[in-house]
Short mmCIF file of C-alpha atoms in Angstrom, two decimals:
data_model
loop_
_atom_site.label_atom_id
_atom_site.label_comp_id
_atom_site.label_asym_id
_atom_site.label_seq_id
_atom_site.Cartn_x
_atom_site.Cartn_y
_atom_site.Cartn_z
CA MET Q 963 28.57 -14.38 4.99
CA ILE Q 964 30.05 -13.19 8.18
CA PRO Q 965 32.94 -15.59 9.28
CA ALA Q 966 32.07 -17.53 12.68
CA ASP Q 967 35.01 -16.56 14.53
CA ASP Q 968 34.48 -12.50 13.45
CA ILE Q 969 31.07 -13.04 15.01
CA ALA Q 970 32.69 -14.70 18.08
CA GLY Q 971 35.54 -12.50 18.54
CA HIS Q 972 33.74 -9.11 17.74
CA GLU Q 973 35.37 -6.70 20.56
CA THR Q 974 32.01 -4.59 20.70
CA ALA Q 975 29.05 -6.12 20.76
CA ASP Q 976 28.68 -5.66 24.45
CA PRO Q 977 24.98 -5.68 24.62
CA THR Q 978 25.38 -4.04 28.31
CA ALA Q 979 26.59 -1.04 26.78
CA LEU Q 980 23.72 -1.37 24.33
CA LEU Q 981 21.04 -1.60 27.08
CA ALA Q 982 22.33 0.99 29.66
CA TRP Q 983 21.96 3.53 26.53
CA TYR Q 984 18.45 2.24 25.89
CA ASP Q 985 17.74 2.83 29.38
CA ARG Q 986 18.41 6.29 29.06
CA HIS Q 987 16.96 7.33 25.57
CA ARG Q 988 14.37 4.86 24.85
CA ARG Q 989 11.90 6.12 22.78
CA VAL Q 990 8.03 6.42 24.40
CA LEU Q 991 5.71 4.95 21.91
CA PRO Q 992 1.84 4.38 21.93
CA TRP Q 993 2.57 0.78 21.76
CA ARG Q 994 5.39 0.39 24.11
CA ALA Q 995 5.37 -0.73 27.32
CA LEU Q 996 6.88 1.75 30.02
CA PRO Q 997 9.68 0.64 32.31
CA GLY Q 998 8.57 -1.61 34.74
CA GLU Q 999 5.35 -2.60 32.83
CA THR Q 1000 4.36 -5.72 31.51
CA ALA Q 1001 4.27 -5.40 27.45
CA ASP Q 1002 0.80 -6.18 25.94
CA PRO Q 1003 1.36 -9.09 23.23
CA TYR Q 1004 -1.72 -7.27 21.19
CA ARG Q 1005 -0.46 -4.05 21.17
CA VAL Q 1006 3.16 -5.11 20.03
CA TRP Q 1007 1.42 -7.38 17.35
CA LEU Q 1008 -0.85 -4.65 16.08
CA SER Q 1009 2.15 -2.12 15.88
CA GLU Q 1010 4.56 -4.68 14.35
CA ILE Q 1011 1.97 -5.37 11.77
CA MET Q 1012 1.28 -1.75 11.18
CA LEU Q 1013 4.96 -0.63 11.11
CA GLN Q 1014 5.85 -2.72 7.95
CA GLN Q 1015 6.63 -0.32 5.06
CA THR Q 1016 5.32 2.45 7.13
CA THR Q 1017 6.97 5.20 9.18
CA VAL Q 1018 6.51 5.48 13.15
CA GLN Q 1019 5.12 8.70 12.81
CA THR Q 1020 2.70 7.72 10.18
CA VAL Q 1021 1.69 4.58 12.60
CA LYS Q 1022 1.23 6.73 15.65
CA GLY Q 1023 -2.08 8.26 15.05
CA TYR Q 1024 -3.70 5.26 12.90
CA PHE Q 1025 -2.32 2.61 16.17
CA GLU Q 1026 -4.25 5.18 18.81
CA ARG Q 1027 -7.42 5.31 16.37
CA PHE Q 1028 -7.65 1.70 15.50
CA LEU Q 1029 -6.99 0.46 19.43
CA ALA Q 1030 -10.00 2.80 20.19
CA ARG Q 1031 -11.94 1.10 17.88
CA PHE Q 1032 -10.67 -2.28 18.31
CA PRO Q 1033 -9.29 -2.38 22.05
CA THR Q 1034 -8.78 -6.26 22.20
CA VAL Q 1035 -8.16 -9.19 19.95
CA GLU Q 1036 -11.36 -10.47 20.61
CA ALA Q 1037 -13.03 -7.00 19.42
CA LEU Q 1038 -11.17 -7.16 16.32
CA ALA Q 1039 -11.71 -10.92 15.58
CA GLY Q 1040 -15.46 -10.06 16.16
CA THR Q 1041 -15.88 -7.55 13.92
CA PRO Q 1042 -16.71 -7.41 10.16
CA VAL Q 1043 -13.58 -7.36 7.78
CA GLU Q 1044 -14.72 -4.44 5.96
CA ALA Q 1045 -14.78 -2.28 9.15
CA VAL Q 1046 -11.48 -3.47 9.47
CA MET Q 1047 -10.32 -2.41 6.25
CA GLN Q 1048 -11.84 0.76 6.48
CA ALA Q 1049 -10.15 1.51 9.57
CA TRP Q 1050 -7.07 0.52 7.84
CA ALA Q 1051 -7.45 2.83 4.83
CA GLY Q 1052 -4.85 5.13 3.86
CA LEU Q 1053 -2.06 2.90 5.43
CA GLY Q 1054 -1.36 0.79 2.13
CA TYR Q 1055 -0.33 -2.84 1.89
CA TYR Q 1056 -3.67 -3.66 2.44
CA SER Q 1057 -3.09 -7.42 2.58
CA ARG Q 1058 -1.79 -6.66 5.92
CA ALA Q 1059 -5.54 -5.56 6.90
CA ARG Q 1060 -6.92 -8.60 5.65
CA ASN Q 1061 -4.27 -10.97 7.72
CA LEU Q 1062 -4.84 -8.98 10.53
CA HIS Q 1063 -8.44 -9.63 10.79
CA ALA Q 1064 -7.47 -13.47 9.88
CA CYS Q 1065 -4.99 -13.55 12.41
CA ALA Q 1066 -7.04 -11.82 15.37
CA GLN Q 1067 -9.75 -14.62 14.54
CA ALA Q 1068 -7.19 -17.71 14.82
CA VAL Q 1069 -5.91 -16.27 18.22
CA VAL Q 1070 -9.73 -16.45 19.37
CA GLU Q 1071 -10.18 -19.41 17.83
CA ARG Q 1072 -7.00 -21.72 18.78
CA HIS Q 1073 -5.57 -19.83 21.58
CA GLY Q 1074 -8.62 -18.87 23.69
CA GLY Q 1075 -7.77 -15.10 22.62
CA ARG Q 1076 -4.14 -15.11 24.26
CA PHE Q 1077 -1.21 -14.85 22.04
CA PRO Q 1078 1.19 -17.54 22.08
CA ALA Q 1079 4.51 -17.03 23.35
CA ASP Q 1080 6.61 -19.55 21.10
CA GLU Q 1081 7.83 -18.48 18.06
CA THR Q 1082 6.79 -21.41 15.89
CA ALA Q 1083 3.31 -21.02 17.11
CA LEU Q 1084 3.18 -17.32 16.30
CA LEU Q 1085 4.60 -18.46 12.52
CA ALA Q 1086 1.68 -20.82 12.12
CA LEU Q 1087 -0.56 -17.67 12.46
CA PRO Q 1088 -1.83 -15.81 9.35
CA GLY Q 1089 0.16 -12.72 8.45
CA ILE Q 1090 2.92 -13.43 10.64
CA GLY Q 1091 6.63 -13.97 9.35
CA ALA Q 1092 9.98 -14.27 10.84
CA TYR Q 1093 10.31 -10.75 11.85
CA THR Q 1094 7.15 -10.24 13.59
CA ALA Q 1095 7.31 -14.12 15.10
CA GLY Q 1096 10.72 -12.77 16.51
CA ALA Q 1097 9.25 -9.17 17.60
CA VAL Q 1098 6.69 -10.43 19.38
CA ALA Q 1099 7.91 -13.06 21.15
CA ALA Q 1100 11.17 -11.02 22.56
CA ILE Q 1101 9.13 -8.09 23.04
CA ALA Q 1102 5.93 -9.12 24.45
CA PHE Q 1103 7.25 -12.25 26.36
CA ASP Q 1104 11.08 -11.36 26.67
CA LYS Q 1105 12.06 -14.76 24.78
CA PRO Q 1106 15.25 -15.45 23.20
CA ALA Q 1107 14.25 -14.27 19.61
CA VAL Q 1108 15.74 -11.73 17.16
CA ALA Q 1109 13.56 -9.22 15.34
CA VAL Q 1110 15.34 -7.82 12.15
CA ASP Q 1111 14.06 -4.51 10.51
CA GLY Q 1112 15.52 -2.29 8.64
CA ASN Q 1113 17.07 -0.30 11.33
CA VAL Q 1114 18.97 -3.28 12.82
CA GLU Q 1115 20.15 -4.22 9.33
CA ARG Q 1116 22.02 -0.91 9.05
CA VAL Q 1117 22.90 -0.62 12.57
CA LEU Q 1118 24.73 -4.45 12.14
CA SER Q 1119 25.68 -3.75 8.64
CA ARG Q 1120 27.82 -0.86 9.81
CA LEU Q 1121 28.89 -2.73 12.94
CA MET Q 1122 30.66 -5.29 10.74
CA ALA Q 1123 31.21 -3.38 7.40
CA LEU Q 1124 29.46 -6.10 5.83
CA GLU Q 1125 30.05 -5.94 1.91
CA GLU Q 1126 27.33 -8.48 0.90
CA PRO Q 1127 24.34 -6.61 -0.29
CA LEU Q 1128 20.74 -6.90 1.01
CA PRO Q 1129 18.56 -8.81 0.50
CA ARG Q 1130 21.17 -11.77 0.24
CA ALA Q 1131 22.96 -10.26 3.61
CA LYS Q 1132 19.81 -10.84 5.69
CA PRO Q 1133 20.72 -14.51 7.08
CA ALA Q 1134 24.21 -12.86 8.12
CA ILE Q 1135 22.49 -10.03 9.80
CA ARG Q 1136 19.98 -12.65 11.72
CA ALA Q 1137 23.26 -14.78 12.85
CA LEU Q 1138 24.94 -11.83 14.06
CA ALA Q 1139 21.74 -10.22 15.88
CA LEU Q 1140 21.31 -13.81 17.51
CA ALA Q 1141 24.93 -13.81 18.82
CA LEU Q 1142 24.79 -10.59 20.37
CA MET Q 1143 21.67 -11.11 21.96
CA PRO Q 1144 22.02 -11.29 26.05
CA LYS Q 1145 20.63 -14.07 27.78
CA ALA Q 1146 18.70 -11.21 30.04
CA ARG Q 1147 16.63 -8.56 28.59
CA PRO Q 1148 16.24 -9.86 25.13
CA GLY Q 1149 12.84 -7.95 24.47
CA ASP Q 1150 14.66 -4.71 25.60
CA PHE Q 1151 17.76 -5.57 23.45
CA ALA Q 1152 15.36 -5.78 20.45
CA GLN Q 1153 13.98 -2.71 21.04
CA ALA Q 1154 17.18 -1.06 21.77
CA LEU Q 1155 18.27 -2.13 18.51
CA MET Q 1156 15.58 -0.68 16.47
CA ASP Q 1157 16.13 2.37 18.58
CA LEU Q 1158 19.54 3.11 17.84
CA GLY Q 1159 18.99 2.59 14.10
CA ALA Q 1160 16.05 4.92 14.19
CA THR Q 1161 17.77 7.59 16.27
CA ILE Q 1162 21.28 7.58 16.16
CA CYS Q 1163 22.56 5.08 13.46
CA THR Q 1164 20.20 7.07 10.69
CA PRO Q 1165 20.31 6.46 7.14
CA LYS Q 1166 22.28 9.93 6.45
CA LYS Q 1167 24.61 11.55 8.88
CA PRO Q 1168 24.52 9.32 11.60
CA ALA Q 1169 25.50 10.72 15.32
CA CYS Q 1170 28.27 8.24 15.72
CA VAL Q 1171 29.97 10.20 18.45
CA LEU Q 1172 26.79 9.56 20.74
CA CYS Q 1173 26.61 5.67 19.66
CA PRO Q 1174 27.16 3.19 22.33
CA TRP Q 1175 29.03 0.88 19.79
CA SER Q 1176 30.74 3.69 18.21
CA PRO Q 1177 34.42 2.37 19.13
CA PRO Q 1178 34.23 -1.19 17.73
CA CYS Q 1179 31.87 0.07 14.33
CA ARG Q 1180 33.98 -0.84 11.43
CA ALA Q 1181 32.12 1.35 9.14
CA ARG Q 1182 32.62 4.56 11.60
CA ARG Q 1183 36.45 3.71 11.77
CA GLU Q 1184 36.64 3.70 8.08
CA GLY Q 1185 34.43 6.75 7.53
CA THR Q 1186 31.96 4.70 5.33
CA ALA Q 1187 29.01 4.87 7.32
CA GLU Q 1188 26.56 5.90 4.96
CA THR Q 1189 27.50 3.41 2.67
CA PHE Q 1190 26.07 0.77 4.54
CA PRO Q 1191 23.88 -1.50 4.44
CA ARG Q 1192 24.99 -2.28 0.72
CA LYS Q 1193 21.99 -2.87 -1.42
CA GLU Q 1194 21.08 -4.32 -4.65
CA PRO Q 1195 20.31 -1.80 -7.40
CA LYS Q 1196 16.35 -1.18 -7.30
CA LYS Q 1197 14.11 -2.25 -9.80
CA THR Q 1198 11.64 0.25 -11.01
CA GLY Q 1199 8.40 -1.34 -12.72
CA ASN Q 1200 7.04 0.41 -16.17
CA LEU Q 1201 4.85 3.19 -15.71
CA ARG Q 1202 1.17 2.11 -16.16
CA MET Q 1203 -1.67 4.08 -17.12
CA GLY Q 1204 -5.51 3.90 -17.04
CA ALA Q 1205 -8.92 5.97 -16.43
CA ALA Q 1206 -10.91 6.59 -13.32
CA PHE Q 1207 -14.63 7.46 -13.46
CA VAL Q 1208 -16.26 9.72 -10.97
CA ALA Q 1209 -20.03 9.98 -11.48
CA VAL Q 1210 -22.03 12.26 -9.11
CA ARG Q 1211 -25.51 12.08 -8.73
CA ALA Q 1212 -27.67 14.90 -8.13
CA ASP Q 1213 -28.43 13.75 -4.68
CA ASP Q 1214 -24.85 13.98 -3.80
CA CYS Q 1215 -24.14 10.53 -4.26
CA ILE Q 1216 -21.02 8.80 -5.40
CA LEU Q 1217 -20.70 5.69 -7.65
CA LEU Q 1218 -18.36 2.98 -6.00
CA ARG Q 1219 -17.44 -0.73 -6.35
CA ASP Q 1220 -15.52 -2.93 -4.73
CA ARG Q 1221 -12.14 -4.39 -5.92
CA PRO Q 1222 -11.82 -8.50 -5.88
CA PRO Q 1223 -10.89 -9.75 -2.56
CA ARG Q 1224 -7.49 -10.66 -3.42
CA GLY Q 1225 -4.49 -8.90 -5.58
CA LEU Q 1226 -3.46 -5.36 -5.52
CA LEU Q 1227 -6.01 -3.40 -3.07
CA GLY Q 1228 -7.79 -6.48 -2.51
CA GLY Q 1229 -11.42 -5.77 -0.98
CA MET Q 1230 -10.58 -1.69 -0.98
CA ALA Q 1231 -13.74 0.33 -2.23
CA GLU Q 1232 -12.87 2.44 -5.53
CA VAL Q 1233 -14.49 4.77 -8.47
CA PRO Q 1234 -15.05 2.48 -11.37
CA GLY Q 1235 -12.38 2.70 -14.13
CA SER Q 1236 -10.42 0.97 -16.72
CA ASP Q 1237 -7.64 -1.61 -16.06
CA TRP Q 1238 -4.16 -0.25 -15.41
CA SER Q 1239 -1.89 -1.16 -18.14
CA ALA Q 1240 1.56 0.14 -20.02
CA ALA Q 1241 -0.13 -0.32 -23.14
CA PHE Q 1242 -3.51 1.88 -22.02
CA ASP Q 1243 -4.89 3.66 -24.79
CA ALA Q 1244 -6.33 6.71 -23.68
CA GLY Q 1245 -8.59 6.98 -27.18
CA GLN Q 1246 -10.37 3.93 -25.83
CA ALA Q 1247 -10.60 5.04 -22.26
CA LEU Q 1248 -14.63 5.52 -22.32
CA ALA Q 1249 -14.94 2.02 -23.24
CA ALA Q 1250 -14.52 1.65 -19.72
CA ALA Q 1251 -16.88 3.88 -18.39
CA PRO Q 1252 -19.65 2.19 -15.98
CA LEU Q 1253 -22.80 4.36 -17.60
CA ASN Q 1254 -23.58 5.60 -20.77
CA THR Q 1255 -23.72 9.34 -20.18
CA ARG Q 1256 -21.60 12.32 -21.14
CA TRP Q 1257 -18.30 12.14 -19.28
CA ARG Q 1258 -15.82 15.25 -18.84
CA ARG Q 1259 -11.98 14.95 -18.95
CA LEU Q 1260 -10.39 16.72 -16.08
CA PRO Q 1261 -7.36 18.46 -16.84
CA GLY Q 1262 -4.02 16.85 -15.35
CA SER Q 1263 -4.29 13.45 -14.42
CA VAL Q 1264 -3.41 11.67 -10.91
CA ARG Q 1265 -0.01 10.24 -10.02
CA HIS Q 1266 0.66 7.47 -7.47
CA VAL Q 1267 3.52 5.08 -6.86
CA PHE Q 1268 2.94 1.51 -5.96
CA THR Q 1269 5.78 -0.46 -4.58
CA HIS Q 1270 6.43 -2.23 -7.82
CA PHE Q 1271 4.94 0.33 -10.39
CA PRO Q 1272 4.06 3.77 -10.83
CA LEU Q 1273 0.45 4.68 -11.70
CA GLU Q 1274 -1.16 7.73 -13.81
CA LEU Q 1275 -4.86 8.11 -14.17
CA THR Q 1276 -6.74 10.09 -16.54
CA VAL Q 1277 -10.09 11.35 -14.29
CA TYR Q 1278 -13.27 11.70 -15.90
CA ARG Q 1279 -16.41 13.39 -14.24
CA ALA Q 1280 -20.09 13.22 -14.79
CA GLU Q 1281 -23.31 14.45 -13.12
CA LEU Q 1282 -26.27 12.39 -13.55
CA PRO Q 1283 -30.16 12.62 -12.25
CA ALA Q 1284 -30.90 11.51 -8.52
CA ARG Q 1285 -32.73 8.24 -9.35
CA THR Q 1286 -29.98 6.98 -11.73
CA PRO Q 1287 -29.42 3.28 -10.75
CA ALA Q 1288 -26.30 1.72 -10.02
CA PRO Q 1289 -24.53 -0.68 -12.78
CA GLU Q 1290 -24.41 -4.34 -11.47
CA GLY Q 1291 -21.51 -4.65 -9.32
CA SER Q 1292 -21.73 -0.92 -8.05
CA ARG Q 1293 -23.33 1.15 -5.34
CA TRP Q 1294 -23.95 4.72 -4.59
CA ARG Q 1295 -22.73 6.19 -1.45
CA ALA Q 1296 -23.47 9.38 -0.20
CA ARG Q 1297 -20.45 12.07 -0.22
CA ALA Q 1298 -20.77 12.87 3.41
CA GLU Q 1299 -20.47 8.97 4.08
CA LEU Q 1300 -17.11 8.67 1.78
CA LYS Q 1301 -15.21 8.82 5.16
CA ASP Q 1302 -16.56 5.52 6.22
CA GLU Q 1303 -15.54 3.69 3.05
CA ALA Q 1304 -12.19 1.80 2.83
CA LEU Q 1305 -10.86 3.86 0.09
CA PRO Q 1306 -6.88 3.58 -0.63
CA THR Q 1307 -4.96 6.78 -0.89
CA VAL Q 1308 -4.98 6.46 -4.84
CA MET Q 1309 -8.50 6.51 -4.91
CA ARG Q 1310 -8.87 9.54 -2.59
CA LYS Q 1311 -6.53 11.24 -4.94
CA VAL Q 1312 -8.61 10.52 -7.98
CA LEU Q 1313 -11.73 12.00 -5.52
CA ALA Q 1314 -9.95 15.22 -4.76
CA HIS Q 1315 -8.77 15.71 -8.26
CA ALA Q 1316 -12.55 15.46 -9.04
CA ALA Q 1317 -13.02 17.87 -6.36
CA ILE Q 1318 -15.27 15.44 -4.36
CA GLU Q 1319 -13.04 15.46 -1.31
#
């Protein structure tokens, strides 16, 4: 942990210098209010949920399309969850989409469609944790709250040359963020820290000469900035394998089914397949086929990496007559309408491998 006297006496951390830098160099983002504008809590919340585990560049396009489709929290709350999942397809971490929908409904039902400004009330909403509650409270309502994301962890770890590794260092970093936060403009301060990490205090080759906190930064003085934050060794899950079956009907329909509502890719659409397992036996793959027909194994495989494990899928394809009924729990979907399905990235890879998309 960071000693209390280190936090209290740290020479730098003049938030005024950071805010002056932010006023000159702030990023223009689709969800961010311009200088002099009032932040929209709905846009702030939506962007923060999307940005979890996802880059700003990826989120920009999704955010604008999502906002065009669901311009208000009431519009989002009033749509079927399947439509939300479809709009989210490709962003990954699909539990976020289900929680997003549940949170919108809770805001409408409990708060009349207005996001609460209080961190405690925000934390009571579905899918909102400490980081998101702090971000919404600070950015949307200018409350004295901190939002510690990966950018902030990097900036403050370097500032103090914090040896304690993540994730154990999180409480210390949060304490430092609270100690540095000014009474005025806490929302801009939160965004300034994020921007500093995203544009100047980058993981590799930080631009220390341009940083408003360069003089007091311990890691910069010691020449060790790129080694922070310290991290526990990453554990990589074992490879899992499985089979995916792409059935194509003569009327150009593709066989799909929905995954269970809970768990990995919960509620998303997929082509039928086997379980994913480290002990997968390719010789027994056809036992999981959804239809008794002639399946052709395609050359190569589809690889995809989830957060906790890599996956490798063997893909089979079959052509069937136009009137072939769908097995129980499955449905036929026209190829031209696949774009409207909530297909996760791994399934789009499977369809592309089978020359469907």
